[in-house]
PDB file of C-alpha atoms in Angstrom:
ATOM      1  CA  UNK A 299     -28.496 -30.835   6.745  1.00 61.00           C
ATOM      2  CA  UNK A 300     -31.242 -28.477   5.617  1.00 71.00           C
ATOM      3  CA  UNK A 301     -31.757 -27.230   2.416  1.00 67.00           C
ATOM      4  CA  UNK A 302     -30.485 -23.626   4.013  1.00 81.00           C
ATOM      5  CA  UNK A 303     -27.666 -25.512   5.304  1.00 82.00           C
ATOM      6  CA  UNK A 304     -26.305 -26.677   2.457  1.00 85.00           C
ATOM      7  CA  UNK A 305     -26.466 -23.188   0.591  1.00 87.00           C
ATOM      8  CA  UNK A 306     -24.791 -21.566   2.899  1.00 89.00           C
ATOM      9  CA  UNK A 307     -22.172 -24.681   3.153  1.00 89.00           C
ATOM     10  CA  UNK A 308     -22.516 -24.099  -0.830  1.00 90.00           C
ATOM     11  CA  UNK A 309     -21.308 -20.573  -0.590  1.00 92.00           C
ATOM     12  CA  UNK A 310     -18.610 -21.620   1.999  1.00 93.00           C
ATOM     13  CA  UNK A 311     -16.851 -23.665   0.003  1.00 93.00           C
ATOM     14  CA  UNK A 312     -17.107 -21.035  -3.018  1.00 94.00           C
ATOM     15  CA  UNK A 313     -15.204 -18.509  -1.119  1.00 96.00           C
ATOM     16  CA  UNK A 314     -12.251 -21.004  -0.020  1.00 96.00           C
ATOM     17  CA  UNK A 315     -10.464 -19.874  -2.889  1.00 95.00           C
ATOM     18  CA  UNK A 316     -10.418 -16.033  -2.226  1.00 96.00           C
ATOM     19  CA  UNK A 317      -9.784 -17.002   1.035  1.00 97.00           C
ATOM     20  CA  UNK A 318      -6.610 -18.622   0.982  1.00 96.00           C
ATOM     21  CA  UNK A 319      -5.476 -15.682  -1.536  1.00 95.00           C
ATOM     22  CA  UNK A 320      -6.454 -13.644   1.576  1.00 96.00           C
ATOM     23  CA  UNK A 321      -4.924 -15.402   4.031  1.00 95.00           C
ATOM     24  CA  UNK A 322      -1.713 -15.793   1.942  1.00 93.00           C
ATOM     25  CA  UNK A 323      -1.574 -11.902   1.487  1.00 91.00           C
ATOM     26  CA  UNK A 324      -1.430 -11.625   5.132  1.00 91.00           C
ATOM     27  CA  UNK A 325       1.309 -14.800   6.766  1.00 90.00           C
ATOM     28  CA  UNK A 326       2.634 -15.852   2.925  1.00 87.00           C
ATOM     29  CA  UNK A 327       1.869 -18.246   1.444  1.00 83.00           C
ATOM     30  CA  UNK A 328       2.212 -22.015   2.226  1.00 86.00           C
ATOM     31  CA  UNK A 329       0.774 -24.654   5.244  1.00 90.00           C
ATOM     32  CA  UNK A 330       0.530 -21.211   7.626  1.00 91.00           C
ATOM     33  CA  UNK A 331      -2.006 -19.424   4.858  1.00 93.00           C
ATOM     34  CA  UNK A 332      -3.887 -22.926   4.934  1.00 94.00           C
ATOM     35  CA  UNK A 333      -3.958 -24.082   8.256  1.00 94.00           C
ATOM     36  CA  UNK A 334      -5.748 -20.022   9.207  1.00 95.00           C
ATOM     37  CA  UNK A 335      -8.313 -20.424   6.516  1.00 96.00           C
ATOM     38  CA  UNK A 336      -8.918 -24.232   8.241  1.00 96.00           C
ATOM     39  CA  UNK A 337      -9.602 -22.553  11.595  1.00 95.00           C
ATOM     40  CA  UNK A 338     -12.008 -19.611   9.961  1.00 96.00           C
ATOM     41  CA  UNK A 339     -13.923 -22.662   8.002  1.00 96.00           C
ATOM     42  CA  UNK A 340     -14.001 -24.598  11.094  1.00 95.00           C
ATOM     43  CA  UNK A 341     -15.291 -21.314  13.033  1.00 95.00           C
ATOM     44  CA  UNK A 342     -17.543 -20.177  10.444  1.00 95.00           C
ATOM     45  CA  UNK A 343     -18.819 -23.411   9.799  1.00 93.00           C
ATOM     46  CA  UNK A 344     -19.607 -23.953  14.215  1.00 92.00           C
ATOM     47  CA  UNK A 345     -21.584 -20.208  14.215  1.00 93.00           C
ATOM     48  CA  UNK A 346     -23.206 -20.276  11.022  1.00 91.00           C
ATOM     49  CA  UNK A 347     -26.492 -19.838  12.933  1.00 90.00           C
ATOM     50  CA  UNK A 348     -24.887 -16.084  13.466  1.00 93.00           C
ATOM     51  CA  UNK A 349     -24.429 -15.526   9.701  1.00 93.00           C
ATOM     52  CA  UNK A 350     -27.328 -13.400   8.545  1.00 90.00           C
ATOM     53  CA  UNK A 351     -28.244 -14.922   5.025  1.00 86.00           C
ATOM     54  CA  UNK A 352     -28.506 -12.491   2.580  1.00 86.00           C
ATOM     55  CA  UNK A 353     -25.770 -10.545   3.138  1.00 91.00           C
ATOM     56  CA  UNK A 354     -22.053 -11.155   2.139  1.00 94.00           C
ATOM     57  CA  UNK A 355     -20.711 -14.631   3.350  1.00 96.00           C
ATOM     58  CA  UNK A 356     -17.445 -13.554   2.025  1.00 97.00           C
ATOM     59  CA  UNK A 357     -16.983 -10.133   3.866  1.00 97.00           C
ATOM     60  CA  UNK A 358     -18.322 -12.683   6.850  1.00 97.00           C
ATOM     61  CA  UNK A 359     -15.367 -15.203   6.046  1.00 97.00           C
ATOM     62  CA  UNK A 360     -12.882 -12.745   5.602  1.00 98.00           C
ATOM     63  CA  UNK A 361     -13.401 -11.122   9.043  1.00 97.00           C
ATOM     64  CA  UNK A 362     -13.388 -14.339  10.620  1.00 96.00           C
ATOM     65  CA  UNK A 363     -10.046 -15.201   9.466  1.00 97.00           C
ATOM     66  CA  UNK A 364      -8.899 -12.096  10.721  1.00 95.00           C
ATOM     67  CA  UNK A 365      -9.600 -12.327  13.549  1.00 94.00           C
ATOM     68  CA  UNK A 366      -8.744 -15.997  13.848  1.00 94.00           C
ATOM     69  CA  UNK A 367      -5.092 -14.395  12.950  1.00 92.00           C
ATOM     70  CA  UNK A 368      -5.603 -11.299  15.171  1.00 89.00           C
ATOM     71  CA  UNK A 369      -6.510 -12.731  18.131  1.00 83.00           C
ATOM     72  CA  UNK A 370      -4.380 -16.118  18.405  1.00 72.00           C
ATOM     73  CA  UNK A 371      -1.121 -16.020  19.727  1.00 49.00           C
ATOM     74  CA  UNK A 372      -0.290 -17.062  15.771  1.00 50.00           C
ATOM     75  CA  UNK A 373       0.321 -13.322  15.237  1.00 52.00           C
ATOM     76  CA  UNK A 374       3.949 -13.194  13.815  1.00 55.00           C
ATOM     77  CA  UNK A 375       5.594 -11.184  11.225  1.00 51.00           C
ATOM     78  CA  UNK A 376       5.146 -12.299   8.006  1.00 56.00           C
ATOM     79  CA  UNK A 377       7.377 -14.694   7.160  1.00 52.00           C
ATOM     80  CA  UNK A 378       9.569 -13.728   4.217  1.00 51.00           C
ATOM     81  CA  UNK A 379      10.017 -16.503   2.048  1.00 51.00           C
ATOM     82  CA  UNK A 380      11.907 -17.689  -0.878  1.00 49.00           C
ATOM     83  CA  UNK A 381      10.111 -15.352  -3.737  1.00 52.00           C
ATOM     84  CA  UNK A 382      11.652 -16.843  -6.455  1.00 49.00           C
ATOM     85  CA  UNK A 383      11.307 -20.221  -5.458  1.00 48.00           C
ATOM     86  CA  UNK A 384       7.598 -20.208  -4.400  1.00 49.00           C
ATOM     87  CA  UNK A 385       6.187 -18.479  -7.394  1.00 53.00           C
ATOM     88  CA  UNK A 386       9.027 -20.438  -9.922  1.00 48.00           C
ATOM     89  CA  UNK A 387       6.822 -22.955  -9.078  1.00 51.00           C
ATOM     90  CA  UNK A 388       3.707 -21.982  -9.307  1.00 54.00           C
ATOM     91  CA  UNK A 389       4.029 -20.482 -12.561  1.00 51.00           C
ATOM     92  CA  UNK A 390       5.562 -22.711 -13.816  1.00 45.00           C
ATOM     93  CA  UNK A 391       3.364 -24.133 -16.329  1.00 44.00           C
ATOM     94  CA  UNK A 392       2.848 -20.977 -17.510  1.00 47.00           C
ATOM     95  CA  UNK A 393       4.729 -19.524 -20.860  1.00 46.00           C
ATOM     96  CA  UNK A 394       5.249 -16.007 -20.731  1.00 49.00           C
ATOM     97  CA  UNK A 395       8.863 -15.539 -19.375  1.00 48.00           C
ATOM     98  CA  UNK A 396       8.596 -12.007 -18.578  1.00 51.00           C
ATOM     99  CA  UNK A 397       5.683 -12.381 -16.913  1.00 53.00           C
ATOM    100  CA  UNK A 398       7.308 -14.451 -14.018  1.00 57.00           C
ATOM    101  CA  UNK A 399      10.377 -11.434 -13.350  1.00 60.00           C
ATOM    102  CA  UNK A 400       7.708  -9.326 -12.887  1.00 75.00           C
ATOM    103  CA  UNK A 401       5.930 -11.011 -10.789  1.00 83.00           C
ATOM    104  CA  UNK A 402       8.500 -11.607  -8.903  1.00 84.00           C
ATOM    105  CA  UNK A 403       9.425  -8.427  -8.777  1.00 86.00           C
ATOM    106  CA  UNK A 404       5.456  -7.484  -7.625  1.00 89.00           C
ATOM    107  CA  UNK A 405       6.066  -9.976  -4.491  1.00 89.00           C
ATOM    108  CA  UNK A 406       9.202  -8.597  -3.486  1.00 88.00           C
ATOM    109  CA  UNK A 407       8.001  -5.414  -3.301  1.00 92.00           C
ATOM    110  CA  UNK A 408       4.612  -6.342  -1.995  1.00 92.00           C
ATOM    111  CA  UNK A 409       6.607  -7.814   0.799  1.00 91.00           C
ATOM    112  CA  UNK A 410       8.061  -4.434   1.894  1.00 93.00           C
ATOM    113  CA  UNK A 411       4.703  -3.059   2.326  1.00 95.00           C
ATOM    114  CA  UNK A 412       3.840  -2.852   6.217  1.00 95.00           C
ATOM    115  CA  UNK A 413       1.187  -5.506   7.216  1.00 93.00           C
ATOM    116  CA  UNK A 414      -1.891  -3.295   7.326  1.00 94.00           C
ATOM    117  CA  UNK A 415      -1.175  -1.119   3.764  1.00 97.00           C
ATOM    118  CA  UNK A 416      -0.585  -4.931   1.726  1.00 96.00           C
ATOM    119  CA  UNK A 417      -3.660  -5.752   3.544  1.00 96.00           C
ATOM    120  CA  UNK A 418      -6.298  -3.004   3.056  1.00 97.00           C
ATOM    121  CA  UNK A 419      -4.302  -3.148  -0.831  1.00 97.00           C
ATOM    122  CA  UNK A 420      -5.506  -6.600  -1.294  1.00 97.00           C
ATOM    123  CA  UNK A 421      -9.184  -6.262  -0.248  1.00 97.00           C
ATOM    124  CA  UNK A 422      -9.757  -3.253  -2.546  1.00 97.00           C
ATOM    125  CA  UNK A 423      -7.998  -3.591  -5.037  1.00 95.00           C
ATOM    126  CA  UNK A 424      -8.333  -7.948  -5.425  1.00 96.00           C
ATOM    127  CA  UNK A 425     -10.363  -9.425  -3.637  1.00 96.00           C
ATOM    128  CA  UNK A 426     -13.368  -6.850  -4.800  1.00 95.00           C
ATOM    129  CA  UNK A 427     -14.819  -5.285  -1.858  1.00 97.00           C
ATOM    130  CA  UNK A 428     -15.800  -1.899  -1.701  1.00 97.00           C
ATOM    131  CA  UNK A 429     -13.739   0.610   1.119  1.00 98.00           C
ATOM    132  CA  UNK A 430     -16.956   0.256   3.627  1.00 97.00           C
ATOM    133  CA  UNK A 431     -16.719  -3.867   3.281  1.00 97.00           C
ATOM    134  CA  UNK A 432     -13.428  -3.456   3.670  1.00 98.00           C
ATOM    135  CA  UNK A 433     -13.186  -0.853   6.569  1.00 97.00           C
ATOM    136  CA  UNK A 434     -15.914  -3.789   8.479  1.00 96.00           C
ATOM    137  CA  UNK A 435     -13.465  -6.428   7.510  1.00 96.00           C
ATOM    138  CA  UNK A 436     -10.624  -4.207   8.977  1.00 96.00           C
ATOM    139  CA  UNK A 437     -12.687  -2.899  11.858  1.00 95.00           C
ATOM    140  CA  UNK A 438     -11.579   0.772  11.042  1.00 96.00           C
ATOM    141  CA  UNK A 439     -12.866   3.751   9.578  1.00 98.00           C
ATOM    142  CA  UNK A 440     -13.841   3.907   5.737  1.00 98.00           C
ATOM    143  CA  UNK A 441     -10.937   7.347   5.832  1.00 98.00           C
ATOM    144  CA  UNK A 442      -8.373   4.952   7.219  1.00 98.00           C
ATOM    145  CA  UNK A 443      -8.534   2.268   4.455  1.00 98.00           C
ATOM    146  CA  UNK A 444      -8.375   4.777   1.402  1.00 98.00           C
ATOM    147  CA  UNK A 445      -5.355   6.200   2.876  1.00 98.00           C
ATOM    148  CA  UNK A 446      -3.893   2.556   3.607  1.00 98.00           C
ATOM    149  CA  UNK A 447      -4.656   1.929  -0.141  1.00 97.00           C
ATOM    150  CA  UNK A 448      -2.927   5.020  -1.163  1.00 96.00           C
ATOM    151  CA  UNK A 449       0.194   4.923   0.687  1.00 97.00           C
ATOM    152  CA  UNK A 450       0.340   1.303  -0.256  1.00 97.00           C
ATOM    153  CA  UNK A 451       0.281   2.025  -4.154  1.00 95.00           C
ATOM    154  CA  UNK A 452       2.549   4.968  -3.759  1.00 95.00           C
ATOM    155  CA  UNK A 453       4.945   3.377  -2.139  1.00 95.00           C
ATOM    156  CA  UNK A 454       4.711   0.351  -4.779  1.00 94.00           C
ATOM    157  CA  UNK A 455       5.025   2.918  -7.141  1.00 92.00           C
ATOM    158  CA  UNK A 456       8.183   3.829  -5.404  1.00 92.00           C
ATOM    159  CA  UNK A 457       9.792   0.374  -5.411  1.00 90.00           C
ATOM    160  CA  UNK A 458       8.738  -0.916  -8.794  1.00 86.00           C
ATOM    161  CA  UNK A 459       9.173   2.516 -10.573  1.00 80.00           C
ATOM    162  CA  UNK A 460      12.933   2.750  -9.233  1.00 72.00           C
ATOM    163  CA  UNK A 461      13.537  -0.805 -10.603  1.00 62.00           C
ATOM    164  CA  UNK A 462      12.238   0.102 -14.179  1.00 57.00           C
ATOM    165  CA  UNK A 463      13.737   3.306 -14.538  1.00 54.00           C
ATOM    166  CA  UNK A 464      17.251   1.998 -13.438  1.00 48.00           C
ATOM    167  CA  UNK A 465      18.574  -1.582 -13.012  1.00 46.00           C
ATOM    168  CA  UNK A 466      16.050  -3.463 -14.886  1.00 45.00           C
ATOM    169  CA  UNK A 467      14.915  -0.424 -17.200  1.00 43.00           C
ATOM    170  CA  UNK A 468      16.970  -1.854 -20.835  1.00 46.00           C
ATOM    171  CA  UNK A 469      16.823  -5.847 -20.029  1.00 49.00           C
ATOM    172  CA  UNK A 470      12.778  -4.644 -19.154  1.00 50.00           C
ATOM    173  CA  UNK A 471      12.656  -2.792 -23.000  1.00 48.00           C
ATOM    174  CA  UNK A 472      14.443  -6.194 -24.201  1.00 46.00           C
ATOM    175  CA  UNK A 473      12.514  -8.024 -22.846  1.00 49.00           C
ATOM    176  CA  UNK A 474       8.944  -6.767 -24.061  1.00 50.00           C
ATOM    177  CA  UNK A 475      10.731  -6.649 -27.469  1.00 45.00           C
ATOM    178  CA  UNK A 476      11.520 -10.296 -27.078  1.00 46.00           C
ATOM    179  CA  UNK A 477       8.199 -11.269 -25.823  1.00 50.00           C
ATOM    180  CA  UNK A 478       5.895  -8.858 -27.874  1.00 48.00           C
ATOM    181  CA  UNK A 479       7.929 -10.235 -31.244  1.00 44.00           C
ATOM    182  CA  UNK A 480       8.994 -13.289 -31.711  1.00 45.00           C
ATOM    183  CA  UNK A 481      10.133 -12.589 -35.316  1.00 42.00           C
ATOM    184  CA  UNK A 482      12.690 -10.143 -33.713  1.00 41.00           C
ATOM    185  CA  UNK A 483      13.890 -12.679 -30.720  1.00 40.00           C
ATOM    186  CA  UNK A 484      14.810 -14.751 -33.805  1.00 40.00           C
ATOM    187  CA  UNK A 485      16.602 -12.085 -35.261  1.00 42.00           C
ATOM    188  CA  UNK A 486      18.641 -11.342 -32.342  1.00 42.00           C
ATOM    189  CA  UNK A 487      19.781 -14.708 -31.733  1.00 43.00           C
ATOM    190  CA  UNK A 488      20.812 -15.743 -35.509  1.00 44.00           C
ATOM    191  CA  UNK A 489      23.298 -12.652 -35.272  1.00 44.00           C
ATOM    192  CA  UNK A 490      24.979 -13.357 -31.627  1.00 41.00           C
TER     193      UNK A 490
ATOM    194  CA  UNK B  63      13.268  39.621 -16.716  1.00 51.00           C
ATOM    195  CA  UNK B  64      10.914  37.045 -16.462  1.00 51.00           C
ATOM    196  CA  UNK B  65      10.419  35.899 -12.836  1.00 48.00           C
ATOM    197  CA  UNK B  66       7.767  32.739 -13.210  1.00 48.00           C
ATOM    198  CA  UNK B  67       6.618  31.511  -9.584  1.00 49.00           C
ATOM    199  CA  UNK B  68       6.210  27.610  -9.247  1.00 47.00           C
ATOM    200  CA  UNK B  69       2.563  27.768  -8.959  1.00 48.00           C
ATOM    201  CA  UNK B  70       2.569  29.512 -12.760  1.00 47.00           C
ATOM    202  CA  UNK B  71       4.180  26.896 -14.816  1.00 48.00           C
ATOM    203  CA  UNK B  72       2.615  24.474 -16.542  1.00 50.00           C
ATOM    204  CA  UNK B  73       2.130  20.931 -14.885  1.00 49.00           C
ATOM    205  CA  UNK B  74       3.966  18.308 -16.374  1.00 48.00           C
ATOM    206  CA  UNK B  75       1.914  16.248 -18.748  1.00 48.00           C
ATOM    207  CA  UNK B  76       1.076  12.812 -18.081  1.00 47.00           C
ATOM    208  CA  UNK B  77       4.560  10.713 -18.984  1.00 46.00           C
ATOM    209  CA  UNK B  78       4.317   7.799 -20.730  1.00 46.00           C
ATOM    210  CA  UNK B  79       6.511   5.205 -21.055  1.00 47.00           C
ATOM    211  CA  UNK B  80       8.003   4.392 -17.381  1.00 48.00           C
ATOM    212  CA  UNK B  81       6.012   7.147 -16.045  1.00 51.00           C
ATOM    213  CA  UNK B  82       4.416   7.041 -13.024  1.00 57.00           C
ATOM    214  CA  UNK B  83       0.822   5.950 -14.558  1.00 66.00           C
ATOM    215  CA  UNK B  84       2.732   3.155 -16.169  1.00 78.00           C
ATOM    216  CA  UNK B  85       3.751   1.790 -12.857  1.00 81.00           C
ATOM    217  CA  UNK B  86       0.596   2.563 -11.217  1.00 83.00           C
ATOM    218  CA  UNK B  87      -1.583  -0.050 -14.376  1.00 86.00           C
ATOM    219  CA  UNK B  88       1.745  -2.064 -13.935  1.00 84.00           C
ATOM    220  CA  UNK B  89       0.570  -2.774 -10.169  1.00 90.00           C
ATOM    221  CA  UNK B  90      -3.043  -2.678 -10.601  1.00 90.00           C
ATOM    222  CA  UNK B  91      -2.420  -5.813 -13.306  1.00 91.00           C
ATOM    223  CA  UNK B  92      -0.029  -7.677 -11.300  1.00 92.00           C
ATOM    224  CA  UNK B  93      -1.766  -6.938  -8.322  1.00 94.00           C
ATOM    225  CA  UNK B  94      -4.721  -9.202  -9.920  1.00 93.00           C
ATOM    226  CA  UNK B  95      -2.584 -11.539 -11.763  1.00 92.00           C
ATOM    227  CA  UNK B  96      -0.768 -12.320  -8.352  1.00 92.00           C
ATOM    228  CA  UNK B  97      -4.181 -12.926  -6.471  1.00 94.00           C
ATOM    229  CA  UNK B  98      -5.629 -14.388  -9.243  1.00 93.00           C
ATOM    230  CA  UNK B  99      -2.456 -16.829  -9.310  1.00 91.00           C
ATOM    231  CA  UNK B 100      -3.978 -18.180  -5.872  1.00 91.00           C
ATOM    232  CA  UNK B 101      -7.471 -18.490  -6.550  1.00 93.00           C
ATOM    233  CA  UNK B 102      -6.622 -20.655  -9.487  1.00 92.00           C
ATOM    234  CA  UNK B 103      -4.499 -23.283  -7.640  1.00 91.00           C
ATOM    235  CA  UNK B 104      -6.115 -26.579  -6.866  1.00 92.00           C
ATOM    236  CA  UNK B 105      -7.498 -26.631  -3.125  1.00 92.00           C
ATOM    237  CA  UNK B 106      -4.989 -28.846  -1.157  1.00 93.00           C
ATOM    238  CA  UNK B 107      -6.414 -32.157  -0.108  1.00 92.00           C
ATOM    239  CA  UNK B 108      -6.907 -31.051   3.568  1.00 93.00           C
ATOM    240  CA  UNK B 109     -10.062 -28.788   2.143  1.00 93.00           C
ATOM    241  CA  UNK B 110     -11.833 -31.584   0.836  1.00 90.00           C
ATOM    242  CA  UNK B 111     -11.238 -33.840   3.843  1.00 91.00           C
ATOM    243  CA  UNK B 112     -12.774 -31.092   6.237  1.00 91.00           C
ATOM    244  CA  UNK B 113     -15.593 -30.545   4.485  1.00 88.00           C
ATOM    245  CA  UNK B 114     -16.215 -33.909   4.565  1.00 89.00           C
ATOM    246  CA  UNK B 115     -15.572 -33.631   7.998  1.00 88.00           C
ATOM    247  CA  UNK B 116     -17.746 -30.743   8.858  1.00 84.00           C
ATOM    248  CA  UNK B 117     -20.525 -32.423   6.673  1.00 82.00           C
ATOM    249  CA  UNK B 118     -21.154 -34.641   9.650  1.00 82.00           C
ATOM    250  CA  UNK B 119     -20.806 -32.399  12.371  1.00 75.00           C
ATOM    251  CA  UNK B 120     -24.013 -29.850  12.218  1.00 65.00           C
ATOM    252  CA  UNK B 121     -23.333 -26.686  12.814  1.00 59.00           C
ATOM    253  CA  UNK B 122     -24.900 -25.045  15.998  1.00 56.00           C
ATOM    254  CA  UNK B 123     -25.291 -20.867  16.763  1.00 49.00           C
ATOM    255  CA  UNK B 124     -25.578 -21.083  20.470  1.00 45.00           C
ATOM    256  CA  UNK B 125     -21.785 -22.392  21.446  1.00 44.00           C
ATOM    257  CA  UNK B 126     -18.798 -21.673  20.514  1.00 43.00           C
ATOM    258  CA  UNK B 127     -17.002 -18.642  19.680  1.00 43.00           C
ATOM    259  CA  UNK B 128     -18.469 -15.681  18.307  1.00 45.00           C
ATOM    260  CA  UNK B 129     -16.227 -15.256  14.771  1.00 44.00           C
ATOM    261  CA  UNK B 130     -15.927 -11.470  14.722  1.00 42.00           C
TER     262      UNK B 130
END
C-alpha cells in the first residue's frame, strides 16, 4: 500500500466512529446501522482512486453511506426500537440518573421526527458540518437544509417542551434538586 | 379607552425556566450527548476484521461503483 494509501486508509478508519453515529441516526441503531457503514467502507475503500485528497473524507463517507442506504432496496422505515432498553444499556456505566430519562426522553422524541428533518438535524447540529457540506451530503439546496433544521428543532421543542411543562415538569424539578444536591437527596430520604 | 393593537404591546421577554430557550439548549446538549454516546462506543469486532480484510485487497478507481 502506498504511503498515500495508507493516509487516506488512516483517515478512513478515523471517521468510522461518526459514521456509525450517522448511520444509526438514520435505520437505529444496532447490526442494520453497522452492516450500512460496512458497505460505505467497503465502497469507499474499492473507489478511493475517486476521492480527491485534500478535501473532506468525511463529507465523502457520509454521502457514500447515503447513498448506499438510498439506493439499495434496504430503504425501510426506521425501525422503532426498544428506547429504554437500547440506551439502559449503553449508559449504563454511566452515573448521572437523570441524565438517562432525558435521554431517553431525547430518543423518543427524536424518533418522531420525519426521516429527512432527524437527518439534516444530525449533520448540523452533531456531526459538525456546515449547511453547504451538508446540503452536498443531502444532495439538496443549502435553503432546504436550514429549514429541515428548523422545523426539526421546533418540533423537538414541541415534544420535549410539552413533557417538561406537564407530566414530567415536578419529578423533572425533583429531580435536578436530587442530582444538583446530594446533601438535600439525603435530607429527603431520612424524613420519608 | 385604551384600544392597544397586537403589534403595540410589548414582546414577551425571554422566559426562563421551562421556557422555550430552555428546551431549545436542552436539545442542542442532548442532541451532542446522544451522538457523542455513539462515537464513544468501542467499534464492534466486524470493523477490525474488515480492515484487515480490505488491507489486502488494494483498492482500484477504475471498477466498481461510483459512491455518490
Amino acid at each position: 500500500m502506498s504511503e498515500t494509501k495508507a493516509e487516506l486508509r488512516d483517515e478512513m478508519v478515523a471517521c468510522i466512529p461518526s459514521l456509525r453515529a450517522f448511520a444509526a441516526s438514520l435505520v437505529g441503531m444496532g447490526d442494520r446501522a453497522d452492516d450500512l457503514v460496512q458497505e460505505a467502507l467497503v465502497k469507499a475503500w474499492a473507489n478511493l482512486g475517486r476521492f480527491e485528497p485534500g478535501t473532506n473524507m468525511k463529507a465523502w463517507l457520509f454521502t457514500i453511506l447515503r447513498n448506499t442506504l438510498y439506493s439499495t432496496h434496504r430503504k425501510r422505515k426506521r425501525e422503532v426500537q426498544d428506547v429504554d432498553g437500547r440506551y439502559s444499556a449503553m449508559l449504563a456505566s454511566q452515573p448521572n440518573q437523570t441524565g438517562y430519562l432525558d435521554l431517553d426522553d431525547f430518543c423518543r422524541a427524536l424518533d418522531q421526527l420525519p426521516d429527512d428533518q432527524r437527518e439534516a438535524l444530525i449533520l448540523i447540529g452533531a456531526s459538525g458540518f456546515s449547511y453547504e457540506e451538508a446540503a452536498e451530503i443531502c444532495g439538496c439546496a443549502i435553503g432546504t437544509v436550514k429549514s429541515r433544521v428548523n422545523r426539526a428543532r421546533s418540533r423537538l421543542a414541541d415534544i420535549l417542551g410539552a413533557d417538561a411543562t406537564s407530566d414530567f415538569g415536578p419529578d423533572r424539578a425533583v429531580a435536578a434538586v436530587l442530582a444538583t444536591s446530594p446533601g438535600s437527596a439525603v435530607k429527603i430520604s431520612a424524613m420519608e | 379607552m385604551l384600544n392597544y393593537s397586537e403589534k403595540a404591546l410589548p414582546k414577551e421577554p425571554p422566559r426562563h425556566g421551562d421556557g422555550d430557550g430552555d428546551v431549545h439548549t436542552r436539545i442542542t446538549s442532548q442532541l451532542q450527548t446522544y451522538y457523542n454516546q455513539i462515537l464513544a462506543q468501542p467499534l464492534p469486532d466486524r470493523f477490525q476484521e474488515l480492515l484487515l480484510r480490505l488491507d489486502d485487497e488494494a483498492p482500484t478507481a477504475t471498477d466498481g461503483e461510483r459512491g455518490e
